[in-house]
Amino acid sequence: MTSKIIFLYFVVQLIHLASSFEKEFTVSIDPSKEDCFYHTLKAGESAEIEYQVISGGHGELDISLNILDPIGRIIVADFKKSENSHKIDAKENGDYRFCFDNKFSSISTKTVFFELIVDNSEEDKWGSDENYNFDGIEPDEIYNLKIEDVQELVNNVRDHLNKVRHLQDMIKSTEARDRNVAEETFFKVNTYSMLTLVVMILVCLVQLVMVKSLFDEKSKIHHIWSYIEKILH
């Protein structure tokens, strides 16, 4: 009987987990553009968004974020941030907008990784003892099994798994960002090195022509140099 109750409890928890929403996205925001993503929330639900700019397209790793409620009021406003996280509580039913704004950049495309987590307000109802109805089992027998301990254990396991997965996602996005920064630095170093090499070659050619002209009596540079020597002497 005990194993049956525990099994039913785990089934209820799995149904609850399946009803929650958690999604990850990697998007590219073109210069002078704004991209918005919509998600429907019910009153009492909470949504958490965490974002990070992993590529700046030869520009700064920053982006602006605006979160708007169904009426169009701005709830959260970030300006030129490389990463941040926000949690909002829905006051009314409707579509909430999560807008990434790259209008301040005219040439750089920004690649943004973000994760959206929606907590269902029904979570506490699932977790309360009054919603468990096991036929043929007396209430005293249920409480003697300390089902609240099983509930706490399952919740802890769920929370730790979510934290582990979230940490892995952030590590992955950080690695992508570091790789993009390294590639950008490599591109800048190569470009600067090529420009420096070209300038050095041009300087060497100019010096070679100048020195050769000084010893050529028919060249204009030789005549100018001779005239300068006469003036100085």
Steps between C-alpha positions, in 0.01 A plus 500: 500500500782737583670443164169564324455838669858604423459391139177700462668801656786484253249477213330817626837678518588390147169639373579828671847513347358432156259794539778753568671696222873539457664586170837616366561708191799633307405788271678754279389864518585699188639854532240775542236232564286379789373142536218412739397163639157436647382268774154468649483530877211467740446723799702365792765332285860616507752501217877520525724595210878485498698616199858536385653655188736239360604676179524865403582475130825703526330729752428527871332210679188690609127507435193682635202310641142617551230287663144619440168385644191426285395866513840616372640641822875451549567279803876462462745710299870419455725720289819365341562210738718200420302269730228517762202315648152612600196344663153643448164418657203504266226732624256416223440246226643563156806496275816643653770632268874448544669738255874508424595840360810553284395835354795680655740298280521582130742230380523221761273196515458368855455132585306453823446185704205515740298264714135549591354319801132523594387386844141383516298644786338161547822361644393547860168334427676193367717489806222527760381188676133583445532436126619141536208259494607139532199269510496240773763672714415661827624858562685390814689240298607764247637734766679214674694448176629858526410583145621856558852357532464330163366826357796693635742242361345510154498880500865510604597256225304702246658828612850355490446353154370833374802678649740249342338533159489877530868507598590279205309731265677806637839329474421412139399857417807636681724267299336619179549860607866443589556326167344792313712747699814296422411488129430874500833569671676271252339690211605837642858384563530360148355818347732723702799281413421511128459878507827537691677275249363698205609831659849362569536384139386840368742680733786277386418565134485876557831493685655292221380746234619797703847360561538398137388844383759674720780339303337548159613835358210510255230462761305795638560389857877519440468856368283602796742347746796673329318833514431453873868423562607819320262708710622345822863557408 
